[in-house]
Short mmCIF file of C-alpha atoms in Angstrom, two decimals:
data_model
loop_
_atom_site.label_atom_id
_atom_site.label_comp_id
_atom_site.label_asym_id
_atom_site.label_seq_id
_atom_site.Cartn_x
_atom_site.Cartn_y
_atom_site.Cartn_z
CA UNK A 142 166.67 133.59 94.62
CA UNK A 143 165.60 136.95 93.09
CA UNK A 144 162.61 138.49 94.68
CA UNK A 145 159.93 139.81 92.38
CA UNK A 146 159.73 143.61 92.27
CA UNK A 147 156.96 145.09 94.42
CA UNK A 148 153.97 146.42 92.43
CA UNK A 149 153.90 150.17 91.79
CA UNK A 150 151.82 152.15 94.17
CA UNK A 151 151.26 155.81 93.43
CA UNK A 152 151.67 158.51 96.16
CA UNK A 153 147.98 159.26 96.44
CA UNK A 154 147.18 155.66 97.11
CA UNK A 155 149.94 155.47 99.72
CA UNK A 156 148.48 158.36 101.49
CA UNK A 157 144.89 156.71 101.37
CA UNK A 158 146.35 153.43 102.66
CA UNK A 159 148.20 155.07 105.37
CA UNK A 160 144.99 156.65 106.69
CA UNK A 161 143.20 153.23 106.49
CA UNK A 162 146.10 151.61 108.34
CA UNK A 163 145.72 154.09 111.18
CA UNK A 164 141.97 153.24 111.30
CA UNK A 165 142.76 149.52 111.52
CA UNK A 166 145.47 149.95 114.18
CA UNK A 167 143.14 149.44 117.03
CA UNK A 168 140.38 147.62 115.08
CA UNK A 169 141.19 144.15 116.28
CA UNK A 170 141.51 145.43 119.85
CA UNK A 171 138.13 147.20 119.69
CA UNK A 172 136.46 144.23 117.92
CA UNK A 173 137.57 141.56 120.34
CA UNK A 174 137.68 143.43 123.55
CA UNK A 175 133.99 144.37 123.10
CA UNK A 176 133.17 140.56 123.24
CA UNK A 177 134.74 140.39 126.61
CA UNK A 178 137.22 137.50 126.11
CA UNK A 179 139.49 138.75 128.75
CA UNK A 180 136.79 138.16 131.40
CA UNK A 181 135.90 134.56 130.33
CA UNK A 182 138.73 132.71 132.16
CA UNK A 183 137.82 133.64 135.67
CA UNK A 184 134.33 132.64 137.13
CA UNK A 185 135.69 131.97 140.63
CA UNK A 186 133.85 134.98 142.00
CA UNK A 187 130.51 133.71 140.49
CA UNK A 188 128.37 132.12 143.14
CA UNK A 189 126.90 129.76 140.46
CA UNK A 190 130.34 128.55 139.40
CA UNK A 191 130.70 124.70 139.39
CA UNK A 192 133.17 123.32 141.90
CA UNK A 193 135.69 121.21 140.01
CA UNK A 194 136.62 117.95 141.79
CA UNK A 195 140.36 117.15 141.90
CA UNK A 196 141.06 113.81 140.29
CA UNK A 197 144.71 112.68 139.87
CA UNK A 198 146.09 112.28 136.31
CA UNK A 199 146.23 108.49 136.78
CA UNK A 200 142.44 108.30 137.62
CA UNK A 201 140.10 106.61 135.00
CA UNK A 202 138.68 109.22 132.57
CA UNK A 203 134.90 109.21 132.97
CA UNK A 204 132.75 109.39 129.88
CA UNK A 205 129.13 110.59 130.72
CA UNK A 206 126.41 110.88 128.07
CA UNK A 207 126.08 114.64 128.37
CA UNK A 208 124.35 114.93 125.07
CA UNK A 209 121.40 112.63 126.36
CA UNK A 210 121.08 114.98 129.34
CA UNK A 211 120.85 117.99 127.07
CA UNK A 212 118.26 116.31 124.81
CA UNK A 213 115.90 115.40 127.82
CA UNK A 214 116.68 117.63 130.76
CA UNK A 215 113.16 117.17 132.16
CA UNK A 216 113.69 113.49 132.42
CA UNK A 217 116.74 113.91 134.68
CA UNK A 218 115.23 116.76 136.57
CA UNK A 219 112.19 114.65 137.50
CA UNK A 220 114.37 111.61 138.20
CA UNK A 221 116.58 113.53 140.66
CA UNK A 222 113.54 114.93 142.43
CA UNK A 223 112.03 111.40 142.70
CA UNK A 224 115.15 110.30 144.40
CA UNK A 225 115.51 113.24 146.78
CA UNK A 226 118.50 114.72 144.93
CA UNK A 227 117.10 118.29 145.03
CA UNK A 228 120.36 120.15 144.29
CA UNK A 229 121.20 117.77 141.40
CA UNK A 230 117.75 118.39 139.78
CA UNK A 231 118.89 121.77 138.78
CA UNK A 232 121.99 120.40 137.02
CA UNK A 233 120.53 119.55 133.62
CA UNK A 234 119.36 123.13 133.10
CA UNK A 235 122.80 124.43 134.21
CA UNK A 236 124.43 122.03 131.61
CA UNK A 237 122.35 123.52 128.89
CA UNK A 238 123.40 127.04 129.98
CA UNK A 239 127.00 126.08 129.94
CA UNK A 240 126.69 124.32 126.67
CA UNK A 241 125.18 127.58 125.08
CA UNK A 242 128.27 129.48 126.37
CA UNK A 243 130.54 126.79 125.06
CA UNK A 244 128.98 127.09 121.63
CA UNK A 245 129.42 130.82 121.69
CA UNK A 246 133.21 130.40 122.49
CA UNK A 247 133.49 127.83 119.72
CA UNK A 248 131.94 130.35 117.17
CA UNK A 249 134.10 133.18 118.29
CA UNK A 250 137.18 131.03 118.25
CA UNK A 251 136.57 130.01 114.66
CA UNK A 252 136.39 133.70 113.67
CA UNK A 253 139.50 134.42 115.37
CA UNK A 254 141.37 131.46 113.73
CA UNK A 255 140.15 132.50 110.31
CA UNK A 256 141.64 135.96 110.91
CA UNK A 257 144.88 134.57 112.41
CA UNK A 258 145.37 132.28 109.33
CA UNK A 259 144.84 135.25 106.97
CA UNK A 260 147.38 137.38 108.83
CA UNK A 261 149.90 134.54 108.88
CA UNK A 262 149.52 133.97 105.13
CA UNK A 263 149.95 137.75 104.50
CA UNK A 264 153.16 137.82 106.67
CA UNK A 265 154.54 134.86 105.12
CA UNK A 266 153.97 135.79 101.42
CA UNK A 267 152.24 139.14 100.92
CA UNK A 268 153.01 139.41 97.19
CA UNK A 269 151.68 136.09 96.17
CA UNK A 270 148.26 136.84 97.88
CA UNK A 271 147.99 140.09 96.26
CA UNK A 272 148.79 138.57 92.78
CA UNK A 273 146.14 135.93 93.43
CA UNK A 274 143.63 138.72 94.24
CA UNK A 275 144.64 140.60 91.09
CA UNK A 276 144.31 137.57 88.99
CA UNK A 277 140.78 136.93 90.35
CA UNK A 278 139.77 140.39 89.32
CA UNK A 279 137.15 140.32 92.09
CA UNK A 280 134.09 140.01 89.80
CA UNK A 281 130.53 140.30 91.12
CA UNK A 282 130.48 138.53 94.46
CA UNK A 283 127.97 137.37 97.07
CA UNK A 284 127.64 139.27 100.39
CA UNK A 285 129.96 136.75 102.34
CA UNK A 286 132.61 136.76 99.64
CA UNK A 287 132.43 140.68 99.62
CA UNK A 288 132.95 140.79 103.32
CA UNK A 289 135.92 138.28 103.06
CA UNK A 290 137.45 140.47 100.32
CA UNK A 291 137.08 143.60 102.33
CA UNK A 292 138.80 141.92 105.28
CA UNK A 293 141.55 140.68 103.02
CA UNK A 294 142.03 144.31 101.55
CA UNK A 295 142.24 145.58 105.22
CA UNK A 296 145.06 143.06 105.96
CA UNK A 297 146.86 143.85 102.74
CA UNK A 298 146.80 147.55 103.67
CA UNK A 299 148.65 146.83 107.04
CA UNK A 300 152.43 147.09 107.60
CA UNK A 301 154.36 143.90 108.52
CA UNK A 302 154.73 145.27 112.16
CA UNK A 303 150.99 145.80 112.38
CA UNK A 304 150.29 142.24 111.07
CA UNK A 305 152.69 140.77 113.63
CA UNK A 306 151.15 142.82 116.45
CA UNK A 307 147.53 141.82 115.54
CA UNK A 308 148.55 138.16 115.16
CA UNK A 309 150.09 138.34 118.68
CA UNK A 310 146.86 139.86 120.07
CA UNK A 311 144.68 137.23 118.44
CA UNK A 312 146.98 134.42 119.75
CA UNK A 313 146.33 135.77 123.37
CA UNK A 314 142.66 135.98 122.76
CA UNK A 315 142.52 132.52 121.22
CA UNK A 316 144.42 131.04 124.32
CA UNK A 317 141.94 132.69 126.59
CA UNK A 318 139.03 131.23 124.54
CA UNK A 319 140.53 127.76 124.60
CA UNK A 320 140.99 127.89 128.29
CA UNK A 321 137.52 128.90 128.75
CA UNK A 322 136.22 126.20 126.48
CA UNK A 323 138.10 123.65 128.62
CA UNK A 324 136.76 125.19 131.82
CA UNK A 325 133.15 124.93 130.58
CA UNK A 326 133.71 121.28 129.26
CA UNK A 327 134.99 120.39 132.81
CA UNK A 328 132.03 122.15 134.49
CA UNK A 329 129.42 120.29 132.51
CA UNK A 330 131.22 117.02 133.06
CA UNK A 331 131.27 117.70 136.82
CA UNK A 332 127.48 118.45 136.91
CA UNK A 333 126.85 115.36 134.86
CA UNK A 334 128.81 113.11 137.17
CA UNK A 335 126.82 114.30 140.13
CA UNK A 336 123.44 113.40 138.57
CA UNK A 337 122.08 110.07 139.89
CA UNK A 338 121.35 107.08 137.54
CA UNK A 339 118.07 106.82 135.69
CA UNK A 340 115.52 104.79 137.66
CA UNK A 341 114.17 101.52 136.40
CA UNK A 342 110.57 101.12 135.45
CA UNK A 343 110.38 98.27 138.08
CA UNK A 344 111.16 100.77 140.92
CA UNK A 345 108.05 102.10 142.87
CA UNK A 346 107.86 105.91 142.82
CA UNK A 347 107.79 107.57 146.22
CA UNK A 348 108.94 106.25 149.66
CA UNK A 349 106.91 103.05 150.10
CA UNK A 350 108.56 99.73 149.14
CA UNK A 351 106.66 96.92 147.34
CA UNK A 352 106.56 93.41 149.11
CA UNK A 353 107.58 90.72 146.60
CA UNK A 354 107.61 87.56 148.74
CA UNK A 355 108.37 86.11 152.18
CA UNK A 356 111.07 83.71 153.30
CA UNK A 357 110.56 81.07 156.02
CA UNK A 358 107.41 81.39 158.25
CA UNK A 359 106.86 84.52 160.34
CA UNK A 360 106.37 83.84 164.06
CA UNK A 361 102.82 84.43 165.17
CA UNK A 362 103.57 84.94 168.87
CA UNK A 363 102.05 87.93 170.53
CA UNK A 364 104.80 90.38 171.21
CA UNK A 365 105.76 91.16 174.71
CA UNK A 366 106.73 94.54 176.06
CA UNK A 367 109.92 92.84 177.49
CA UNK A 368 110.95 91.66 174.01
CA UNK A 369 112.80 94.83 173.41
CA UNK A 370 115.12 94.10 176.37
CA UNK A 371 115.09 90.33 176.96
CA UNK A 372 114.91 89.36 173.18
CA UNK A 373 117.57 91.97 172.29
CA UNK A 374 120.79 90.54 170.91
CA UNK A 375 122.68 92.93 173.12
CA UNK A 376 121.19 91.35 176.14
CA UNK A 377 121.46 87.77 174.77
CA UNK A 378 125.15 88.28 173.63
CA UNK A 379 126.06 89.70 176.96
CA UNK A 380 124.40 86.83 178.93
CA UNK A 381 126.13 84.33 176.87
CA UNK A 382 129.46 86.24 176.76
CA UNK A 383 129.45 86.50 173.07
CA UNK A 384 129.65 90.35 172.77
CA UNK A 385 131.57 93.01 174.34
CA UNK A 386 130.55 96.64 173.64
CA UNK A 387 131.96 98.24 176.77
CA UNK A 388 135.65 97.18 176.02
CA UNK A 389 135.15 98.30 172.31
CA UNK A 390 133.82 101.64 173.46
CA UNK A 391 136.93 102.05 175.46
CA UNK A 392 139.27 100.94 172.85
CA UNK A 393 137.65 102.39 169.61
CA UNK A 394 134.45 104.34 170.58
CA UNK A 395 130.73 103.92 170.04
CA UNK A 396 129.85 101.74 167.03
CA UNK A 397 132.54 99.13 167.58
CA UNK A 398 132.27 95.73 169.17
CA UNK A 399 134.17 92.58 170.19
CA UNK A 400 132.87 89.16 169.05
CA UNK A 401 134.00 86.54 171.75
CA UNK A 402 134.14 82.70 171.71
CA UNK A 403 131.17 81.27 169.83
CA UNK A 404 130.46 84.78 168.62
CA UNK A 405 133.65 84.98 166.78
CA UNK A 406 133.19 81.41 165.64
CA UNK A 407 129.74 82.35 164.31
CA UNK A 408 131.24 85.14 162.21
CA UNK A 409 133.69 82.63 160.33
CA UNK A 410 130.84 80.05 160.09
CA UNK A 411 128.62 82.51 158.38
CA UNK A 412 131.17 83.64 155.93
CA UNK A 413 131.97 80.02 155.04
CA UNK A 414 128.42 79.04 154.71
CA UNK A 415 127.71 82.12 152.41
CA UNK A 416 130.74 81.26 150.18
CA UNK A 417 129.77 77.64 150.14
CA UNK A 418 126.25 78.52 148.88
CA UNK A 419 127.38 81.05 146.14
CA UNK A 420 130.24 78.97 144.78
CA UNK A 421 128.92 75.40 144.96
CA UNK A 422 126.08 76.17 142.36
CA UNK A 423 128.38 75.89 139.40
CA UNK A 424 127.15 79.26 138.29
CA UNK A 425 130.66 80.73 137.75
CA UNK A 426 131.20 82.79 140.80
CA UNK A 427 134.90 83.24 141.39
CA UNK A 428 136.24 84.08 144.80
CA UNK A 429 138.17 87.29 145.48
CA UNK A 430 140.02 88.54 148.38
CA UNK A 431 139.92 92.38 147.74
CA UNK A 432 141.85 95.21 149.41
CA UNK A 433 140.05 97.18 152.05
CA UNK A 434 141.83 100.57 151.26
CA UNK A 435 141.10 102.03 147.89
CA UNK A 436 141.63 105.47 146.09
CA UNK A 437 138.94 108.00 146.92
CA UNK A 438 138.32 108.68 143.26
CA UNK A 439 137.52 104.87 142.73
CA UNK A 440 135.03 105.01 145.60
CA UNK A 441 133.45 108.19 144.24
CA UNK A 442 133.25 106.74 140.73
CA UNK A 443 131.19 103.73 142.28
CA UNK A 444 128.77 106.35 143.75
CA UNK A 445 130.10 106.54 147.37
CA UNK A 446 130.69 110.12 148.01
CA UNK A 447 132.57 111.44 151.23
CA UNK A 448 129.36 113.08 152.57
CA UNK A 449 125.69 112.21 151.97
CA UNK A 450 122.92 114.60 150.83
CA UNK A 451 122.76 116.05 154.44
CA UNK A 452 126.50 116.67 154.73
CA UNK A 453 127.02 113.81 157.02
CA UNK A 454 130.42 111.94 156.72
CA UNK A 455 130.07 108.49 155.00
CA UNK A 456 133.61 107.48 154.13
CA UNK A 457 136.68 107.24 156.29
CA UNK A 458 139.40 109.15 154.58
CA UNK A 459 143.07 108.35 155.35
CA UNK A 460 145.21 111.40 156.44
CA UNK A 461 147.87 112.66 154.19
CA UNK A 462 151.07 114.25 154.93
CA UNK A 463 151.72 117.89 153.54
CA UNK A 464 154.44 116.40 151.44
CA UNK A 465 152.16 113.93 149.95
CA UNK A 466 149.44 116.38 149.27
CA UNK A 467 151.96 118.80 147.61
CA UNK A 468 153.08 116.08 145.29
CA UNK A 469 149.52 115.32 144.34
CA UNK A 470 149.49 111.89 145.61
CA UNK A 471 145.99 110.30 145.29
CA UNK A 472 143.88 110.20 148.49
CA UNK A 473 143.08 106.85 149.92
CA UNK A 474 139.98 105.94 152.01
CA UNK A 475 138.56 102.73 153.74
CA UNK A 476 136.12 100.85 151.53
CA UNK A 477 132.56 100.80 152.70
CA UNK A 478 132.00 97.60 150.74
CA UNK A 479 133.79 95.07 148.71
CA UNK A 480 131.60 96.47 145.73
CA UNK A 481 134.17 99.33 145.39
CA UNK A 482 137.44 97.30 145.03
CA UNK A 483 135.61 94.64 142.96
CA UNK A 484 134.36 97.25 140.52
CA UNK A 485 137.81 98.87 140.50
CA UNK A 486 139.42 95.62 139.27
CA UNK A 487 138.35 96.47 135.82
CA UNK A 488 138.77 100.19 135.83
CA UNK A 489 140.56 101.46 132.66
CA UNK A 490 140.19 98.05 130.94
CA UNK A 491 138.42 96.55 128.02
CA UNK A 492 136.20 93.53 128.55
CA UNK A 493 135.35 91.15 125.79
CA UNK A 494 131.63 90.44 125.06
CA UNK A 495 132.16 86.74 124.90
CA UNK A 496 133.53 86.70 128.52
CA UNK A 497 130.32 88.21 130.00
CA UNK A 498 128.85 87.84 132.53
CA UNK A 499 131.88 88.06 134.74
CA UNK A 500 130.84 87.03 138.35
CA UNK A 501 133.01 87.65 141.50
CA UNK A 502 132.31 87.07 145.13
CA UNK A 503 134.63 88.65 147.77
CA UNK A 504 134.88 88.69 151.59
CA UNK A 505 136.07 91.90 153.06
CA UNK A 506 135.98 94.23 156.09
CA UNK A 507 133.72 97.08 155.47
CA UNK A 508 133.99 100.62 157.00
CA UNK A 509 130.95 102.94 157.37
CA UNK A 510 131.45 106.45 159.02
CA UNK A 511 127.68 106.94 159.36
CA UNK A 512 126.83 104.47 162.08
CA UNK A 513 123.67 106.42 162.84
CA UNK A 514 122.29 108.26 165.72
CA UNK A 515 122.31 106.36 169.05
CA UNK A 516 119.02 104.72 169.86
CA UNK A 517 117.13 101.47 170.07
CA UNK A 518 116.91 100.98 166.35
CA UNK A 519 120.77 101.41 165.88
CA UNK A 520 122.11 99.87 169.02
CA UNK A 521 124.31 96.75 169.27
CA UNK A 522 125.30 95.26 166.00
CA UNK A 523 122.64 96.64 163.84
CA UNK A 524 124.56 99.78 162.75
CA UNK A 525 128.19 99.71 163.24
CA UNK A 526 131.43 101.29 161.80
CA UNK A 527 133.17 98.11 160.94
CA UNK A 528 132.07 94.69 159.88
CA UNK A 529 132.62 91.66 157.72
CA UNK A 530 130.58 91.13 154.60
CA UNK A 531 130.43 88.64 151.83
CA UNK A 532 129.70 90.61 148.50
CA UNK A 533 128.71 89.55 144.95
CA UNK A 534 129.59 91.63 142.02
CA UNK A 535 129.05 91.11 138.27
CA UNK A 536 129.67 92.76 134.85
CA UNK A 537 126.92 92.04 132.34
CA UNK A 538 126.14 92.90 128.73
CA UNK A 539 124.48 96.35 128.28
CA UNK A 540 121.08 94.53 128.00
CA UNK A 541 118.14 94.59 130.38
CA UNK A 542 117.20 90.95 130.09
CA UNK A 543 120.76 89.62 130.51
CA UNK A 544 121.28 91.90 133.46
CA UNK A 545 118.02 90.92 135.00
CA UNK A 546 119.03 87.23 134.81
CA UNK A 547 122.15 87.78 136.92
CA UNK A 548 120.14 90.14 139.31
CA UNK A 549 117.54 87.42 139.83
CA UNK A 550 120.26 84.92 140.34
CA UNK A 551 121.66 87.03 143.23
CA UNK A 552 118.21 87.29 144.75
CA UNK A 553 117.80 83.50 144.50
CA UNK A 554 121.27 83.00 146.28
CA UNK A 555 120.29 85.60 148.97
CA UNK A 556 117.11 83.78 149.63
CA UNK A 557 118.73 80.37 149.70
CA UNK A 558 121.27 81.60 152.32
CA UNK A 559 118.61 83.13 154.52
CA UNK A 560 116.19 80.20 154.17
CA UNK A 561 118.88 77.82 155.24
CA UNK A 562 119.52 79.95 158.38
CA UNK A 563 115.78 79.77 159.22
CA UNK A 564 115.28 83.50 159.53
CA UNK A 565 111.74 84.92 158.85
CA UNK A 566 112.34 87.51 156.00
CA UNK A 567 110.66 89.48 153.44
CA UNK A 568 111.89 90.60 149.94
CA UNK A 569 111.23 94.21 148.84
CA UNK A 570 111.37 96.17 145.69
CA UNK A 571 112.73 99.43 147.12
CA UNK A 572 111.24 102.96 146.15
CA UNK A 573 113.01 105.80 144.44
CA UNK A 574 113.49 107.57 147.72
CA UNK A 575 115.66 104.73 148.91
CA UNK A 576 117.92 104.49 145.94
CA UNK A 577 121.52 105.62 146.09
CA UNK A 578 123.22 107.54 143.28
CA UNK A 579 124.36 104.41 141.33
CA UNK A 580 121.39 102.08 141.53
CA UNK A 581 118.80 101.95 138.89
CA UNK A 582 116.87 99.24 140.64
CA UNK A 583 117.30 97.83 144.21
CA UNK A 584 115.70 94.96 146.13
CA UNK A 585 116.25 94.54 149.89
CA UNK A 586 115.69 91.51 152.12
CA UNK A 587 114.61 92.35 155.69
CA UNK A 588 114.86 89.89 158.51
CA UNK A 589 112.56 89.85 161.49
CA UNK A 590 114.05 91.33 164.85
CA UNK A 591 111.81 90.72 167.91
CA UNK A 592 113.64 93.52 169.78
CA UNK A 593 112.94 96.09 167.03
CA UNK A 594 109.11 95.44 167.12
CA UNK A 595 107.12 98.30 168.50
CA UNK A 596 103.58 98.19 167.36
CA UNK A 597 102.65 101.34 169.19
CA UNK A 598 104.68 103.37 166.74
CA UNK A 599 104.03 101.16 163.68
CA UNK A 600 107.32 99.32 163.67
CA UNK A 601 106.73 95.57 163.13
CA UNK A 602 110.31 94.60 163.65
CA UNK A 603 111.73 94.17 160.17
CA UNK A 604 115.38 95.22 159.50
CA UNK A 605 117.45 95.05 156.28
CA UNK A 606 120.03 92.24 156.14
CA UNK A 607 120.85 92.21 152.36
CA UNK A 608 120.28 94.32 149.22
CA UNK A 609 121.02 93.81 145.45
CA UNK A 610 121.24 96.60 142.87
CA UNK A 611 121.36 96.97 139.13
CA UNK A 612 123.60 100.02 138.27
CA UNK A 613 123.41 99.81 134.53
CA UNK A 614 126.49 101.65 133.01
CA UNK A 615 126.69 104.35 135.90
CA UNK A 616 129.94 102.87 137.33
CA UNK A 617 131.55 101.51 134.21
CA UNK A 618 131.36 105.04 132.44
CA UNK A 619 133.01 106.64 135.55
CA UNK A 620 135.55 103.83 135.85
CA UNK A 621 136.23 103.66 132.06
CA UNK A 622 135.48 99.91 131.84
CA UNK A 623 134.51 99.46 128.31
CA UNK A 624 133.26 96.52 126.28
CA UNK A 625 134.52 95.20 122.96
CA UNK A 626 131.64 93.66 120.99
CA UNK A 627 131.89 90.19 119.55
CA UNK A 628 131.17 91.64 116.04
CA UNK A 629 134.05 93.43 114.54
CA UNK A 630 131.56 95.98 112.97
CA UNK A 631 130.09 96.73 116.49
CA UNK A 632 130.94 99.84 118.50
CA UNK A 633 132.71 99.93 121.85
CA UNK A 634 130.19 100.14 124.66
CA UNK A 635 129.95 100.06 128.37
CA UNK A 636 129.02 96.99 130.36
CA UNK A 637 126.53 97.01 133.09
CA UNK A 638 127.19 96.20 136.73
CA UNK A 639 125.20 94.29 139.39
CA UNK A 640 126.02 94.06 143.00
CA UNK A 641 124.37 92.18 145.96
CA UNK A 642 125.13 91.23 149.58
CA UNK A 643 125.53 87.59 150.09
CA UNK A 644 125.81 87.98 153.82
CA UNK A 645 126.60 90.89 156.23
CA UNK A 646 127.80 89.38 159.44
CA UNK A 647 126.69 91.57 162.27
CA UNK A 648 123.03 91.95 161.39
CA UNK A 649 122.57 88.29 160.48
CA UNK A 650 124.35 87.25 163.62
CA UNK A 651 122.03 89.55 165.65
CA UNK A 652 118.96 88.18 163.98
CA UNK A 653 120.20 84.57 164.64
CA UNK A 654 120.58 85.40 168.42
CA UNK A 655 117.10 87.06 168.73
CA UNK A 656 115.22 84.63 166.61
CA UNK A 657 117.02 81.61 168.12
CA UNK A 658 116.85 82.58 171.79
CA UNK A 659 115.23 80.27 174.22
CA UNK A 660 114.70 82.18 177.44
CA UNK A 661 113.85 79.07 179.41
CA UNK A 662 116.88 77.22 178.56
CA UNK A 663 119.06 80.33 178.25
CA UNK A 664 120.44 79.12 174.96
CA UNK A 665 120.57 80.00 171.26
CA UNK A 666 119.85 77.46 168.52
CA UNK A 667 122.57 77.09 165.95
CA UNK A 668 121.08 76.47 162.42
CA UNK A 669 121.90 73.19 160.97
CA UNK A 670 123.72 74.67 158.04
CA UNK A 671 126.32 76.33 160.34
CA UNK A 672 126.98 73.31 162.44
CA UNK A 673 129.83 72.05 160.34
CA UNK A 674 131.70 75.19 161.10
CA UNK A 675 130.68 75.17 164.78
CA UNK A 676 132.27 71.86 165.93
CA UNK A 677 128.97 70.14 165.44
CA UNK A 678 127.16 72.16 168.14
CA UNK A 679 123.43 72.63 167.92
CA UNK A 680 123.28 75.47 170.48
CA UNK A 681 125.19 78.02 172.45
CA UNK A 682 124.21 77.59 176.20
CA UNK A 683 124.80 79.77 179.30
CA UNK A 684 127.97 78.32 180.89
CA UNK A 685 129.86 79.17 184.09
CA UNK A 686 131.03 82.61 184.11
CA UNK A 687 133.99 82.89 181.81
CA UNK A 688 137.28 84.09 183.18
CA UNK A 689 138.03 87.74 182.36
#
């Protein structure tokens, strides 16, 4: 193919163009270095830099509604403060700052790409571009068109070597900007992930719960100063040979226990009873036997962080070998509740709207690192490191009424279980100060513990035995659990999740010992609902000293 002849350029024009080329030689470098792109990529020395959590490539990709946070930062700031998340209350404003930086990078990147495209066109076919310009004749132009024409004339004045060099410099600048854009996007996402869920309108603001109702009749007996000792489940369990804390302290440390004889039998009876109540109703609750070891990133996505707001350890993390850590093998931890593995069942999946609500009930061992400070309020079985729990979990449509229906169903089941056990309880609407990161609304049920009553310090003896929470789409967005609408024209959405304790064995067992204790007979009454699993016994009595 014969190349067209180059257009004639006189000697004077060549000299003028040579001078212009020299002026342009460092133009790109001066222009782009003045914007400081080379410094964008490293903010590690910045004390305000956002720490990036390490998630393995196999982890579900979270999708937080950052746009909503930017649109109403005051809402998220106030919400965080109401829930005692002081550090997180600053995150909305930081997200806005990072977004402004990201927009600047985007704008600068577009300018560089336009320049880069023009350089590539000139390098590929300079004569055709020049002919196009000559054919256009450059008539009267607007200001922006005139600027574009001037830039094009500058490019045409450059040699091929200069074109290639500037294209190389711009490519490096673009790479730096793109890296910086990715970093800013990651930092915004990390901040958004740490912000707690928005609080329900049903939730009382402050730190005082609202009493909703009572279950069973509260004992009217006048408290005795000896109740804290003789009505304590620790004393009762030791007298009847049901509990062994000394052996567990030697074996595992403080916060562990042995259940012996009828104590161990009671645990199995409580689990069987709770499952029977939840599943017999014909309400669609399906049983699951979940794992107790989960990936740490799955636990974090459910709202369970390794450490709490005060830096106290919450989760038991399994140690990794150096080789596994080097290979990037995902970290594992012990699940603090079956809520975590149950929520993880549908991670990275798409649910069908017609299948909702999906309701599951699972029995698992639970592991909590934060057993609490030693004291009368946490002694014995009340706060331990390991225990058995029956947990309810459900996925619902992203609708407040549909979710409230499942939530109320959980509360009804919890009430029926505790009512059958004969325990005096009260149902509370928990305040903002008591909500975890994931819960939008939370109701607790507290049982009466005679040994915990201390009227001198204003403690009337109530202690939490169950809870139920609505988490809206907090967990599903972080676990990438999506919802396909029944209508083909509908958009993909995120289902909501609800969780509730059907029965946590240690505390309920402790409440049964304290409320069923007969000092005169030295025996504990067994609730009628548990007798089928207790060989028909109606009480646990003091027998001869058991053989050690």
